Each structure stands twice: as structure tokens, then as C-alpha cells.
Amino acid sequence: MARLDPHSYTESSQPLAKHVALTLYFDFAARTIHGSALLTLPAAHTGPLLLDTRSLLIHSVLDPRTTAPIPFSFPSDPTPDPVLGQPLCLSLSAQSAALVVFSTSPSSSALQWLSPAQTASKAQPFVYTQCQSIHARSLFPCQDTPAARLVFSARLNLPHPLTAVMAAARAAAPRDPVPGEAGSACPDALWCAAGRSVEEFIMDRPIPPYLFAFAAGDIAARDVGLRTRVHAEGGAALLDAAAREFAGAEEMIRAGEALFGPYEWGRFDLLVLPPSFPYGGMENPMMVFLTPTVIKGDASGAQVVAHELAHSWTGNLITNKTNEHFWLNEGFTTYAERRIVEVVQGEETAALNMGIGWRGLNDEMDRFKDNMEFTKLKPNLEGIDPDEIYSQVPYEKGFQFLWRIERQVGRPTFDVFLKKYIAKFKFQSIDTETFLEFLKANLPGIENQIDLKQWVEGTGIPPDAMEPLSSIYSKIVSLSNEFKLGNIPKKQEVANWSGQEWELYIENLPKSVEPSQIAALDAHYRLSESRDYEVKVAFLQLAISSGCKEYFGEVERTLKQVGRMKYLRPLYTALVQGNAEEAKLSARRIFAETRDTYHPIAQGVVESILAKHS
């Protein structure tokens, strides 16, 4: 037998579930969900069926027609694999469905439970999911590979006055629980207890398990477009700010449709999560999750929304078959995002975005200089936790590959190709080889014009990659070079700069400069106090690397305010990789004091950084 995916126990010889019906009872006090997952196969199956699990307690497996037990076992070492978890093997006998009754663990990596004190309201608890890359298995037993697409229904039982949102369509208004409807998932005494309500959702388009998502808490909402509603836990002020920041969502959707074809998901709603959310955004279909750090007050945070929107075509509609082909999701989406931004916000803004990406890609070459395997578009990830090697490579090298093809064949021809590609493979999970075959079939001779093998299998940045060129980009890089000579930008030179320009400027400065230069730059422009975390963190990282101890206090405040890994990684790394013992001790103390406020995924990433520099 062969595994379908290096990050899943799913066997290629076994059928893939096509539907799952979930019944979930939320126990906030125990930070646990009691539930059942009714998995339906395309046809009756006899023999083993392997499912992925991690930190799940399996109570029973039943035949849903007869309620007879289905034999199950855990056919692996009693110690779960730290990355994959533990396989659950069902022994089916001419059966096309199985009902798995389970409970999650408080340590589930897919869930973050927040106490009332950790929320903006300070009155109600909150919980949300993050299933990418391979965390759905800690939420419910499933074939946790992007190769396995399925539709689902979900019934959620919550305490009053909490409400839920989900990356799915709401099937009905919240209602009272009904005796017997939870079946084996939860006894009626709990399910129908006073002060509980039930909410139901349906996703009728096949998605991979990593896109399963919900949140529950004191959530308010506001419409900002024909297809978009903004949700937030943080109260009226945050909701107002989010509504202003993302007011252009409908214009972006229309731009995306013009470029890539119909928007297939109906709604494009947004949920602004608490600051502990570990990513900038998560492209959950119909309900994008966002960090509050993208709300900057100048609509520039909408570029993150453009990226998550672009996933509606490249990532959600067409999905990488495994994480070894992650560039098919993120390279395409980065390209699509910049095309949308170019239409909505202009060519200069898109060029700045490209410039920041180019700088980030070059930085990743330095990060992986001792293991260049991870600079490939299609790396070997056997035995590797995808969260640990998450980087800009699939995003920016993938973007560069597609941009290289566009430059070769011309934008009009490439636009036709893109629409054809999306129409051909929508609602499918594919690998790099499938893409390359389609590319060569639809752009004949491209393999003779571009070294496709070097782009996909080669390490580093190919020689025909290109640094973006624009007047504003060139001006910023020139000013960065002037800083190396001791010159700080004049106020008139930066008068119209937004956070994006400052981010690009800082990213192009030397990795370490004289502390006096750092202090002078900050005295002029107060970058350490910027409301834009992209600017603030880039500056603080430079300050740490330059040995400026006076900024340690601001670094600590930042690490205790946000849990976005894009900020945690560089700041913790900068603290521990130098020679200053004080900085290393500070990093460990801050993490010890803050660990429980971070999402489990972020906890693991920071622990890995600290372990490498112990």
C-alpha cells in the first residue's frame, strides 16, 4: 500500500470520503468539543479505511444504518507521530458510511480557546479554528490531505449568548436543541440543557479538509457590499474600522471575475479575529479569517483581502494535491492578487507589492542557505512539518515563475491560458506535473523557451527571474542605498509614503547598521511606534540585529500584543541568533510569559526557533 500524501495516513488504494456530517457540542469550560463525524464514501467498501487523527479521543465507530459497532484500531506505534498524529483504521464490511464518535483535546492544534479576559469584550469566551496545513485531524477524524475534497454539513451546539460563523452557508436561523438529534455524539442532558442553542451550516462545494473553519463567540457583523459582510469580536470600534478598511471588497471581487472567471462561492464574508490569530489571513471559502493587524486605517490592509480573495480561484477552486506542491496554491494566488491590486489600486501599488516580495524571496535564500531543498518550488517534504518550513518561497518564487511565463508569451495570451486552466481544473486537487502538462499543451513550445525543470526542481532563484522595476521602487531602493552612506531621507522625500513604502525601504537596508543611525531614523519618523505592524516589526528586527538594547521594551510589548507568525518569527529569531546573552534570555522569558496567549501553531513555531538556538 502507498500513502497518497507524505503528510497523511490516507492510502491511495482506499476510497476518499465525499461527504461528512458533523455534530459538535462546545464545552468552553473544558476547552473540548464532543462530536460525531458521519463519513460517507462514494460506494460500499470492504477492508481497512485509514483516517488521520491527532489528540482525539475516539469513543466508538458505528454503522449509521444499524448502529452496530464497526471494528477500529490504531495500527501504529503507541506513541503518536509528532507531525502526523495517529492513524485510525476502520474495518468496513460492504459499508459506505461510518459514524465516528469522538472528543477533541484541550491541546488540539486546530483550536484556540480564549477566556473572556483574552477577548475584546472581556465578557464572553471565544474559539476559532485554523486547520491549514494539517490540523483538521485534531478537530475531527478525516482523510486530512488536500487531495481529499468533500462537502459537509455541520450542527453546532453553543451556550447563549454566543453565536457562530462558518466557512459555509447558514442552513437555518439559530434554534433550540431537539432531543435525540445529537445521537451518540452527546447525551440529551447536555445537548438540550437550558441556555443552549443550535446553529446549522452546509458547504455544498467540495473542499479540502484544511479549509474547514468556524468561530464562536460574541460576534457582531456589518454589510460592506453586495456579497460581503464583515464580522468581528472586538466591539463597535473594531467593526467600524474593519468596515472602512474593506469597503472595496465588491470592487475586488468584480476585478477578480473579469480576470479569472465567475466567483463560484456565493458569499465573500470576512471575520476579524483576535490578535492571537497566527496568520495575516486564511482563505476559508465564504468566510475569510483575518488578523486585526491588517486594519491600518488607510485601506492598504485590503491587499491581504485581495490575496485571500484570489484564493477563491487559485487554492480553493484548484488546490495543490499535497503540500509538496504548495506553490500551485500560493504562487498562483500571489500572481492573481497583484493583478487584482493593479486594477483596483494601480500599477505603482502592485509594483511596490512585487518589490517587497522580491526582497522577501532573497531573504529566504539566506534563511535556507544550509538546506536549499526548501528553496525548490517542489521540495521533498517527507518527514517535515510544513508549518516549520513555511516561507515566502512558494509565494514569491511561484509568482516569479508565472510572471516569467507571462513575459514570454505576453499578457493577453497568458490571460487566456489562466481562464482555461481554472475552468479545466476547478474543484480538483492537482500536482505540479499536471500543471506542466497542461502548460505545454496549451502554450506549445514553452518548454523550449523557459527551463521549466530548473524553475520547478532547481534550488535558489533562477537567472531569468526579474527584480521588479518602477519609478517608486527605484526611488525607494536608491534612498535605502543612501542610508548606507549615512543619509536619512528628507521629509519631503517621504511625505506621501504609506506603510508599504516604508516597509520596502527598511527591507532594503543592511541587516545590521550603527545604533546611532537606527536612533536617528527613529527620531525623525517614529517607526518603532508605527500603527502598521509591517513597518514596526521590520524596524524592530533591524534594531535588534544592530544591538540597540533600548528597543527591547518595544519588542516585548509587540510580542505580547500579537500572535501573527509573520511577526513572531523575525523578532524571536533576531533576539536569539545574535551573541547577546541578554537578548536570548529575554526571548525565553517573553515566550514563557506569553505562550498561552499564542495559537498552538504559533507556539510550536516559536518553540522550534528557541530550540535551534539553545
Coordinates of C-alpha atoms in Angstrom, one line a residue:
M1 CA 0.0 0.0 0.0
A2 CA 1.2 3.5 -0.8
R3 CA 0.3 6.7 1.0
L4 CA -1.4 9.4 -1.0
D5 CA 0.4 12.2 0.7
P6 CA 3.6 12.4 2.8
H7 CA 1.6 14.3 5.5
S8 CA -1.4 11.9 5.7
Y9 CA -2.0 8.2 6.5
T10 CA -4.6 8.2 3.7
E11 CA -3.9 5.2 1.4
S12 CA -4.1 5.6 -2.4
S13 CA -5.9 2.2 -2.7
Q14 CA -8.7 3.2 -0.4
P15 CA -11.8 5.3 -1.3
L16 CA -12.0 9.0 -0.4
A17 CA -15.0 10.2 1.6
K18 CA -17.2 12.5 -0.3
H19 CA -19.4 13.9 2.5
V20 CA -19.1 14.4 6.2
A21 CA -21.9 15.4 8.6
L22 CA -20.6 16.9 11.8
T23 CA -22.4 17.2 15.1
L24 CA -20.4 19.3 17.6
Y25 CA -21.1 20.2 21.2
F26 CA -18.9 23.0 22.6
D27 CA -17.7 22.7 26.2
F28 CA -16.0 26.0 26.8
A29 CA -15.1 25.2 30.4
A30 CA -13.2 22.1 29.4
R31 CA -12.0 23.6 26.2
T32 CA -13.3 20.5 24.4
I33 CA -15.7 19.6 21.6
H34 CA -17.8 16.4 21.9
G35 CA -18.9 15.3 18.5
S36 CA -19.5 12.8 15.8
A37 CA -18.5 12.7 12.1
L38 CA -20.6 10.7 9.7
L39 CA -18.3 9.9 6.8
T40 CA -19.9 8.8 3.5
L41 CA -17.9 7.0 0.8
P42 CA -18.8 7.0 -2.9
A43 CA -19.6 3.3 -2.8
A44 CA -19.7 0.4 -0.4
H45 CA -16.2 -0.7 0.7
T46 CA -14.8 -3.8 2.3
G47 CA -11.5 -3.7 4.1
P48 CA -9.5 -1.2 6.0
L49 CA -10.1 2.6 5.8
L50 CA -7.4 4.8 7.3
L51 CA -8.2 8.2 8.8
D52 CA -5.9 10.8 10.2
T53 CA -6.2 11.8 13.9
R54 CA -4.2 13.8 16.4
S55 CA -5.1 14.5 20.0
L56 CA -8.5 13.0 19.5
L57 CA -10.3 10.6 21.9
I58 CA -12.3 8.1 19.8
H59 CA -15.3 6.7 21.8
S60 CA -16.9 4.5 19.2
V61 CA -17.4 3.8 15.5
L62 CA -20.9 2.8 14.3
D63 CA -22.7 1.7 11.2
P64 CA -25.2 4.6 10.8
R65 CA -27.9 2.3 9.4
T66 CA -27.9 -0.4 12.1
T67 CA -25.9 1.3 14.9
A68 CA -23.8 -1.8 15.1
P69 CA -20.2 -1.3 16.1
I70 CA -17.6 -1.1 13.4
P71 CA -14.2 -2.5 14.5
F72 CA -11.5 0.1 14.7
S73 CA -7.8 0.2 15.8
F74 CA -4.7 2.4 15.9
P75 CA -2.3 0.4 13.8
S76 CA 0.9 2.2 14.7
D77 CA 3.4 2.8 17.4
P78 CA 1.5 3.7 20.6
T79 CA 3.4 7.0 20.6
P80 CA 1.7 9.2 18.0
D81 CA 4.0 10.7 15.4
P82 CA 4.7 14.3 16.4
V83 CA 3.8 15.6 12.9
L84 CA 1.3 13.1 11.5
G85 CA -0.5 12.1 14.7
Q86 CA -2.0 8.6 14.7
P87 CA -3.9 6.6 12.1
L88 CA -7.4 5.4 12.9
C89 CA -8.2 2.2 11.0
L90 CA -11.8 1.3 10.4
S91 CA -12.6 -2.3 9.3
L92 CA -15.5 -2.0 6.9
S93 CA -17.6 -4.8 5.5
A94 CA -19.6 -3.8 2.4
Q95 CA -20.3 -0.4 4.1
S96 CA -20.5 3.0 2.5
A97 CA -20.6 5.1 5.7
A98 CA -19.2 5.2 9.2
L99 CA -20.2 7.3 12.2
V100 CA -17.1 8.1 14.4
V101 CA -17.9 9.5 17.9
F102 CA -15.1 11.5 19.4
S103 CA -13.9 14.3 21.7
T104 CA -11.2 16.8 21.0
S105 CA -8.4 17.6 23.4
P106 CA -7.7 20.9 25.0
S107 CA -4.3 20.7 23.2
S108 CA -5.9 20.4 19.7
S109 CA -3.7 22.3 17.3
A110 CA -6.6 23.3 15.2
L111 CA -8.4 25.2 18.0
Q112 CA -7.6 28.2 20.1
W113 CA -9.9 28.7 23.1
L114 CA -9.8 32.2 24.5
S115 CA -11.1 33.1 28.0
P116 CA -13.3 36.2 28.4
A117 CA -10.2 38.1 29.7
Q118 CA -8.4 37.4 26.4
T119 CA -11.2 38.8 24.2
A120 CA -12.1 42.4 23.4
S121 CA -15.4 42.2 25.1
K122 CA -13.9 40.8 28.4
A123 CA -17.3 39.2 28.9
Q124 CA -17.6 36.1 26.7
P125 CA -15.2 33.3 25.7
F126 CA -14.2 32.7 22.1
V127 CA -13.0 29.8 20.0
Y128 CA -11.8 29.6 16.4
T129 CA -10.2 27.1 14.1
Q130 CA -7.0 27.1 11.9
C131 CA -6.8 23.8 10.0
Q132 CA -4.0 24.6 7.5
S133 CA -1.7 22.9 6.9
I134 CA -2.5 19.5 8.6
H135 CA -4.6 20.4 11.7
A136 CA -8.1 19.3 10.7
R137 CA -7.2 15.9 12.1
S138 CA -7.0 17.3 15.6
L139 CA -10.6 18.6 15.1
F140 CA -12.4 15.5 13.6
P141 CA -11.2 12.2 12.2
C142 CA -10.7 12.6 8.4
Q143 CA -8.5 12.0 5.4
D144 CA -6.5 15.1 6.1
T145 CA -4.9 15.7 2.8
P146 CA -5.7 18.4 0.2
A147 CA -6.2 15.5 -2.3
A148 CA -9.4 14.6 -0.5
R149 CA -12.2 17.1 -1.4
L150 CA -15.5 16.7 0.3
V151 CA -18.8 18.5 1.0
F152 CA -20.2 18.8 4.6
S153 CA -23.0 19.7 6.9
A154 CA -22.4 20.9 10.4
R155 CA -24.6 21.2 13.5
L156 CA -23.1 23.3 16.3
N157 CA -24.5 23.4 19.9
L158 CA -23.4 26.6 21.7
P159 CA -24.1 28.3 25.0
H160 CA -26.1 31.5 25.0
P161 CA -25.4 34.3 24.0
L162 CA -22.6 33.1 21.8
T163 CA -23.1 32.9 18.0
A164 CA -21.1 31.0 15.3
V165 CA -19.9 31.8 11.9
M166 CA -18.6 29.2 9.5
A167 CA -16.9 28.8 6.1
A168 CA -20.2 27.6 4.7
A169 CA -23.7 28.7 4.1
R170 CA -26.0 29.1 7.1
A171 CA -28.8 26.5 6.7
A172 CA -31.3 28.0 9.2
A173 CA -31.6 30.5 12.0
P174 CA -30.4 29.6 15.4
R175 CA -32.9 27.4 17.2
D176 CA -33.4 25.4 20.4
P177 CA -31.9 21.9 20.6
V178 CA -34.1 18.9 19.8
P179 CA -33.9 15.7 21.9
G180 CA -32.2 12.8 20.1
E181 CA -30.7 14.9 17.3
A182 CA -27.2 14.6 18.6
G183 CA -27.3 10.8 18.5
S184 CA -24.2 9.2 20.0
A185 CA -22.2 12.5 19.9
C186 CA -23.7 13.9 23.1
P187 CA -26.4 12.9 25.7
D188 CA -29.6 14.8 25.6
A189 CA -29.0 16.1 29.2
L190 CA -26.1 18.2 27.8
W191 CA -27.4 18.8 24.3
C192 CA -30.8 20.1 25.5
A193 CA -29.6 21.8 28.7
A194 CA -31.0 25.3 29.4
G195 CA -29.2 28.1 27.8
R196 CA -28.0 26.2 24.7
S197 CA -28.8 26.8 21.0
V198 CA -28.1 25.0 17.8
E199 CA -26.8 26.5 14.5
E200 CA -26.6 24.7 11.2
F201 CA -24.4 25.1 8.2
I202 CA -23.9 23.5 4.8
M203 CA -21.0 23.5 2.3
D204 CA -22.2 22.1 -1.0
R205 CA -19.0 22.6 -2.9
P206 CA -16.2 20.1 -2.4
I207 CA -13.3 21.5 -0.4
P208 CA -10.1 20.0 1.2
P209 CA -10.2 19.5 4.9
Y210 CA -7.7 22.3 5.7
L211 CA -10.4 24.8 4.6
F212 CA -12.9 23.6 7.3
A213 CA -13.4 26.6 9.6
F214 CA -15.6 28.1 12.2
A215 CA -15.5 30.6 15.1
A216 CA -17.9 31.1 18.0
G217 CA -18.2 34.0 20.5
D218 CA -19.7 37.4 20.9
I219 CA -19.6 38.3 17.2
A220 CA -21.2 41.3 15.5
A221 CA -21.5 42.0 11.8
R222 CA -22.0 44.7 9.2
D223 CA -22.6 44.6 5.5
V224 CA -20.0 46.3 3.3
G225 CA -21.0 45.1 -0.1
L226 CA -23.5 43.1 -2.2
R227 CA -21.6 39.8 -1.3
T228 CA -19.6 40.8 1.7
R229 CA -20.3 41.2 5.4
V230 CA -17.6 42.0 7.9
H231 CA -17.8 40.1 11.3
A232 CA -15.7 40.9 14.4
E233 CA -15.4 40.1 18.0
G234 CA -13.7 43.3 19.0
G235 CA -16.7 45.6 19.5
A236 CA -18.2 48.5 17.6
A237 CA -14.9 50.4 17.1
L238 CA -13.1 47.5 15.5
L239 CA -16.1 46.7 13.4
D240 CA -16.3 50.3 12.2
A241 CA -12.5 50.3 11.3
A242 CA -12.8 46.9 9.5
A243 CA -15.8 48.1 7.5
R244 CA -13.9 51.2 6.4
E245 CA -10.7 49.2 5.6
F246 CA -12.5 46.6 3.5
A247 CA -15.2 48.8 1.9
G248 CA -13.7 48.0 -1.6
A249 CA -14.3 44.2 -1.4
E250 CA -17.0 44.1 -4.0
E251 CA -14.8 46.1 -6.5
M252 CA -12.1 43.5 -5.9
I253 CA -14.5 40.6 -6.5
R254 CA -15.6 42.1 -9.8
A255 CA -11.9 42.7 -10.8
G256 CA -11.2 39.0 -10.0
E257 CA -14.2 37.8 -12.0
A258 CA -13.0 39.8 -15.0
L259 CA -9.6 38.3 -14.8
F260 CA -10.2 34.7 -13.8
G261 CA -13.9 33.9 -14.4
P262 CA -17.0 33.6 -12.3
Y263 CA -16.8 33.8 -8.5
E264 CA -18.1 30.3 -7.5
W265 CA -18.6 30.6 -3.8
G266 CA -21.6 32.9 -3.4
R267 CA -20.7 35.0 -0.3
F268 CA -17.3 36.6 0.4
D269 CA -17.6 37.4 4.1
L270 CA -14.7 38.4 6.4
L271 CA -14.1 37.7 10.1
V272 CA -11.6 39.8 12.0
L273 CA -10.2 37.5 14.7
P274 CA -8.5 38.4 18.0
P275 CA -4.8 39.4 17.8
S276 CA -3.6 35.8 18.5
F277 CA -4.6 34.6 15.0
P278 CA -1.3 33.2 13.7
Y279 CA -1.7 34.3 10.0
G280 CA -2.4 37.5 8.1
G281 CA -5.4 35.9 6.6
M282 CA -6.9 32.4 5.9
E283 CA -8.8 31.9 2.7
N284 CA -11.6 29.8 4.1
P285 CA -14.3 29.8 1.4
M286 CA -17.2 32.1 2.0
M287 CA -15.7 33.3 5.3
V288 CA -12.1 34.6 5.2
F289 CA -10.4 34.9 8.6
L290 CA -8.2 38.0 9.1
T291 CA -5.8 39.3 11.8
P292 CA -6.7 42.7 13.2
T293 CA -3.2 43.8 12.3
V294 CA -4.3 44.3 8.6
I295 CA -6.6 47.1 9.7
K296 CA -4.2 50.1 9.2
G297 CA -6.6 52.9 8.6
D298 CA -5.5 53.6 5.0
A299 CA -7.1 50.7 3.1
S300 CA -3.7 49.2 2.4
G301 CA -4.8 46.2 4.5
A302 CA -7.1 45.4 1.7
Q303 CA -4.2 43.9 -0.1
V304 CA -4.3 40.9 2.3
V305 CA -8.0 40.7 1.4
A306 CA -7.1 40.7 -2.3
H307 CA -4.8 37.8 -1.6
E308 CA -7.4 35.8 0.2
L309 CA -10.0 36.6 -2.4
A310 CA -7.6 35.4 -5.2
H311 CA -7.5 32.1 -3.4
S312 CA -11.2 31.8 -4.4
W313 CA -9.9 30.8 -7.8
T314 CA -6.3 29.5 -7.1
G315 CA -6.2 27.4 -3.9
N316 CA -9.8 26.9 -3.1
L317 CA -11.1 26.2 -6.6
I318 CA -7.9 24.5 -7.8
T319 CA -5.9 23.0 -4.9
N320 CA -2.4 21.6 -4.5
K321 CA -2.7 17.8 -4.2
T322 CA -0.1 17.8 -1.4
N323 CA 1.9 20.3 0.5
E324 CA 4.9 19.5 -1.8
H325 CA 3.0 21.3 -4.5
F326 CA 2.0 24.3 -2.3
W327 CA 3.3 26.8 -4.9
L328 CA 0.3 25.9 -7.0
N329 CA -1.8 27.5 -4.3
E330 CA 0.4 30.4 -3.2
G331 CA 2.4 31.2 -6.3
F332 CA -0.8 31.5 -8.4
T333 CA -2.6 33.4 -5.7
T334 CA 0.3 35.9 -5.3
Y335 CA 0.2 36.5 -9.1
A336 CA -3.6 36.8 -9.0
E337 CA -3.5 39.1 -6.0
R338 CA -1.2 41.5 -7.8
R339 CA -3.3 41.5 -10.9
I340 CA -6.4 42.4 -8.8
V341 CA -4.4 45.1 -6.9
E342 CA -3.2 46.6 -10.2
V343 CA -6.8 47.0 -11.3
V344 CA -8.2 48.4 -8.1
Q345 CA -5.2 50.3 -6.5
G346 CA -3.0 51.0 -9.5
E347 CA 0.3 49.8 -11.1
E348 CA 2.5 51.6 -8.6
T349 CA 0.9 49.8 -5.7
A350 CA 1.2 46.5 -7.4
A351 CA 4.9 47.2 -8.2
L352 CA 5.6 48.0 -4.5
N353 CA 3.9 44.7 -3.5
M354 CA 6.2 42.9 -6.0
G355 CA 9.3 44.7 -4.7
I356 CA 8.6 43.7 -1.1
G357 CA 8.1 40.1 -2.4
W358 CA 11.4 40.2 -4.3
R359 CA 13.2 41.3 -1.1
G360 CA 11.4 38.6 0.9
L361 CA 12.4 35.9 -1.6
N362 CA 16.0 36.9 -1.4
D363 CA 15.9 36.8 2.4
E364 CA 14.5 33.3 2.2
M365 CA 17.6 32.2 0.2
D366 CA 19.7 33.3 3.1
R367 CA 17.4 31.6 5.7
F368 CA 17.7 28.2 3.8
K369 CA 21.3 28.5 2.8
D370 CA 22.1 25.3 4.8
N371 CA 19.2 23.4 3.3
M372 CA 18.5 24.6 -0.2
E373 CA 15.9 21.8 -0.7
F374 CA 13.4 24.2 0.7
T375 CA 14.1 26.8 -2.0
K376 CA 12.6 24.5 -4.6
L377 CA 9.1 25.1 -5.9
K378 CA 8.6 21.3 -5.5
P379 CA 10.6 20.3 -2.4
N380 CA 10.8 16.8 -0.8
L381 CA 8.8 17.2 2.5
E382 CA 8.8 13.6 3.7
G383 CA 9.1 13.7 7.5
I384 CA 9.0 17.5 7.5
D385 CA 6.4 19.5 9.4
P386 CA 5.0 22.0 6.8
D387 CA 4.5 24.6 9.5
E388 CA 8.2 24.6 10.4
I389 CA 9.4 25.4 6.9
Y390 CA 6.6 27.8 5.9
S391 CA 8.2 30.5 3.9
Q392 CA 7.8 33.0 1.1
V393 CA 9.4 30.6 -1.4
P394 CA 6.2 29.1 -2.8
Y395 CA 4.6 32.5 -2.9
E396 CA 7.3 34.6 -4.4
K397 CA 9.3 32.0 -6.5
G398 CA 5.9 30.7 -7.7
F399 CA 4.9 34.3 -8.6
Q400 CA 8.2 34.8 -10.4
F401 CA 7.7 31.6 -12.4
L402 CA 4.3 32.7 -13.6
W403 CA 5.4 36.2 -14.3
R404 CA 8.3 34.7 -16.4
I405 CA 5.7 32.8 -18.4
E406 CA 3.6 35.9 -18.8
R407 CA 6.6 37.9 -20.1
Q408 CA 7.5 35.1 -22.6
V409 CA 4.0 34.7 -24.2
G410 CA 2.6 38.2 -23.5
R411 CA -0.2 39.1 -21.0
P412 CA -3.2 38.7 -23.4
T413 CA -2.1 35.1 -24.2
F414 CA -1.4 34.3 -20.6
D415 CA -4.8 35.7 -19.5
V416 CA -6.5 33.3 -21.9
F417 CA -4.4 30.4 -20.6
L418 CA -5.3 31.3 -17.0
K419 CA -9.0 31.3 -17.6
K420 CA -8.7 28.0 -19.5
Y421 CA -6.6 26.5 -16.6
I422 CA -9.1 27.5 -14.0
A423 CA -12.1 26.3 -16.0
K424 CA -10.4 22.9 -16.7
F425 CA -9.4 22.0 -13.1
K426 CA -11.9 23.8 -10.9
F427 CA -12.9 21.8 -7.8
Q428 CA -10.0 19.5 -8.3
S429 CA -6.7 18.9 -6.5
I430 CA -3.7 18.6 -8.8
D431 CA 0.1 18.3 -8.7
T432 CA 2.9 20.2 -10.5
E433 CA 3.2 17.6 -13.2
T434 CA -0.4 18.0 -14.2
F435 CA 0.1 21.8 -14.4
L436 CA 3.2 21.4 -16.5
E437 CA 1.5 19.0 -18.9
F438 CA -1.4 21.5 -19.3
L439 CA 1.1 24.4 -19.8
K440 CA 3.0 22.6 -22.6
A441 CA -0.2 21.5 -24.3
N442 CA -1.8 25.0 -24.3
L443 CA 1.3 27.1 -24.8
P444 CA 3.2 24.9 -27.4
G445 CA 6.9 25.2 -27.3
I446 CA 7.1 26.9 -23.9
E447 CA 9.5 24.2 -22.7
N448 CA 12.0 25.3 -25.3
Q449 CA 11.8 29.0 -24.3
I450 CA 11.8 28.6 -20.5
D451 CA 13.8 26.0 -18.5
L452 CA 10.8 24.5 -16.7
K453 CA 12.8 21.9 -14.9
Q454 CA 15.1 24.5 -13.4
W455 CA 12.2 26.6 -12.2
V456 CA 10.4 23.7 -10.6
E457 CA 13.1 21.4 -9.4
G458 CA 16.1 23.7 -9.1
T459 CA 17.3 25.4 -5.9
G460 CA 17.7 29.1 -5.5
I461 CA 16.4 31.9 -7.7
P462 CA 16.7 31.1 -11.5
P463 CA 18.7 33.5 -13.6
D464 CA 15.7 34.6 -15.6
A465 CA 13.8 35.7 -12.5
M466 CA 13.4 39.5 -12.6
E467 CA 13.6 42.2 -10.0
P468 CA 10.5 44.4 -10.4
L469 CA 11.1 47.9 -11.9
S470 CA 9.1 51.0 -11.4
S471 CA 9.9 54.6 -10.6
I472 CA 8.7 54.5 -7.0
Y473 CA 10.5 51.2 -6.4
S474 CA 13.8 52.5 -7.8
K475 CA 13.5 55.7 -5.8
I476 CA 13.0 53.8 -2.5
V477 CA 15.9 51.4 -3.2
S478 CA 18.1 54.4 -4.0
L479 CA 17.2 56.1 -0.7
S480 CA 18.0 52.8 1.1
N481 CA 21.4 52.9 -0.5
E482 CA 21.8 56.5 0.6
F483 CA 21.2 55.4 4.2
K484 CA 24.3 53.1 3.9
L485 CA 26.2 56.3 3.3
G486 CA 24.8 57.9 6.5
N487 CA 21.9 59.8 4.8
I488 CA 18.4 59.8 6.2
P489 CA 15.5 60.5 3.8
K490 CA 14.3 64.1 3.9
K491 CA 10.8 64.7 5.0
Q492 CA 9.7 65.9 1.5
E493 CA 11.0 62.7 0.0
V494 CA 8.8 60.5 2.2
A495 CA 5.8 62.9 2.6
N496 CA 3.5 60.7 0.6
W497 CA 4.7 57.4 1.8
S498 CA 2.4 54.8 3.2
G499 CA 3.4 51.7 5.2
Q500 CA 4.2 49.8 2.1
E501 CA 6.9 52.3 1.0
W502 CA 8.4 52.3 4.5
E503 CA 8.4 48.5 4.6
L504 CA 10.3 48.3 1.3
Y505 CA 12.7 51.0 2.4
I506 CA 13.6 49.1 5.7
E507 CA 13.8 45.7 3.9
N508 CA 16.5 47.1 1.6
L509 CA 18.7 48.5 4.4
P510 CA 21.7 46.5 5.6
K511 CA 20.9 43.7 8.1
S512 CA 23.0 45.5 10.7
V513 CA 23.8 49.2 11.0
E514 CA 25.3 51.5 13.5
P515 CA 22.9 52.0 16.6
S516 CA 23.3 55.8 16.2
Q517 CA 21.8 55.5 12.7
I518 CA 18.8 53.5 14.0
A519 CA 18.2 56.1 16.7
A520 CA 18.4 58.9 14.2
L521 CA 16.0 57.3 11.8
D522 CA 13.5 56.6 14.5
A523 CA 13.9 60.1 16.0
H524 CA 12.8 61.5 12.6
Y525 CA 10.0 59.2 11.7
R526 CA 9.0 57.2 14.9
L527 CA 9.0 53.9 13.1
S528 CA 9.1 51.9 16.3
E529 CA 5.7 53.4 17.2
S530 CA 4.1 52.8 13.8
R531 CA 0.5 51.6 13.7
D532 CA 1.5 49.5 10.7
Y533 CA 2.9 46.3 12.1
E534 CA 4.7 45.5 8.9
V535 CA 6.8 48.7 9.4
K536 CA 7.1 48.4 13.1
V537 CA 8.3 44.8 13.1
A538 CA 10.7 45.4 10.2
F539 CA 12.2 48.3 12.1
L540 CA 12.4 46.4 15.4
Q541 CA 14.1 43.5 13.7
L542 CA 16.7 45.8 12.3
A543 CA 17.1 47.5 15.7
I544 CA 17.7 44.1 17.4
S545 CA 20.2 43.0 14.8
S546 CA 22.1 46.2 15.2
G547 CA 22.4 45.7 19.0
C548 CA 20.0 48.6 20.0
K549 CA 19.0 47.4 23.5
E550 CA 16.8 50.5 24.1
Y551 CA 14.2 48.9 21.8
F552 CA 13.9 45.7 23.8
G553 CA 10.9 47.1 25.7
E554 CA 9.0 47.8 22.5
V555 CA 9.9 44.4 21.1
E556 CA 8.5 42.8 24.2
R557 CA 5.3 44.8 24.0
T558 CA 4.9 43.8 20.4
L559 CA 5.4 40.1 21.1
K560 CA 2.8 40.3 23.8
Q561 CA 0.3 42.2 21.7
V562 CA 0.1 40.0 18.6
G563 CA 0.4 36.3 17.7
R564 CA 0.8 36.6 13.9
M565 CA 3.7 34.3 13.0
K566 CA 4.9 36.8 10.3
Y567 CA 5.9 39.0 13.3
L568 CA 6.9 36.4 15.8
R569 CA 9.3 34.6 13.6
P570 CA 11.6 37.5 12.8
L571 CA 11.5 39.1 16.2
Y572 CA 12.2 35.9 18.2
T573 CA 14.8 34.8 15.6
A574 CA 16.6 38.2 15.9
L575 CA 16.6 38.0 19.7
V576 CA 18.2 34.5 19.8
Q577 CA 20.5 34.3 16.8
G578 CA 23.0 37.1 17.9
N579 CA 25.7 36.9 20.5
A580 CA 23.9 38.9 23.2
E581 CA 23.0 36.7 26.1
E582 CA 20.6 39.3 27.4
A583 CA 18.6 39.1 24.2
K584 CA 18.4 35.3 24.3
L585 CA 17.3 35.3 27.9
S586 CA 14.7 38.0 27.1
A587 CA 13.3 35.9 24.3
R588 CA 12.8 32.9 26.5
R589 CA 11.3 34.9 29.3
I590 CA 8.8 36.7 27.0
F591 CA 7.7 33.4 25.5
A592 CA 7.3 31.8 28.9
E593 CA 5.1 34.7 29.9
T594 CA 3.1 34.9 26.6
R595 CA 3.0 31.3 25.4
D596 CA -0.6 30.6 26.5
T597 CA -1.9 33.6 24.5
Y598 CA -0.5 32.3 21.2
H599 CA -2.3 29.9 18.9
P600 CA -0.9 26.3 19.2
I601 CA 0.6 26.5 15.7
A602 CA 2.5 29.7 16.7
Q603 CA 3.6 28.1 20.0
G604 CA 5.2 25.2 18.0
V605 CA 7.0 27.6 15.7
V606 CA 8.5 29.7 18.5
E607 CA 9.5 26.6 20.4
S608 CA 11.3 25.4 17.3
I609 CA 13.2 28.8 17.0
L610 CA 14.2 28.7 20.6
A611 CA 15.3 25.1 20.5
K612 CA 17.6 25.7 17.5
H613 CA 19.4 28.4 19.4
S614 CA 19.5 26.8 22.8

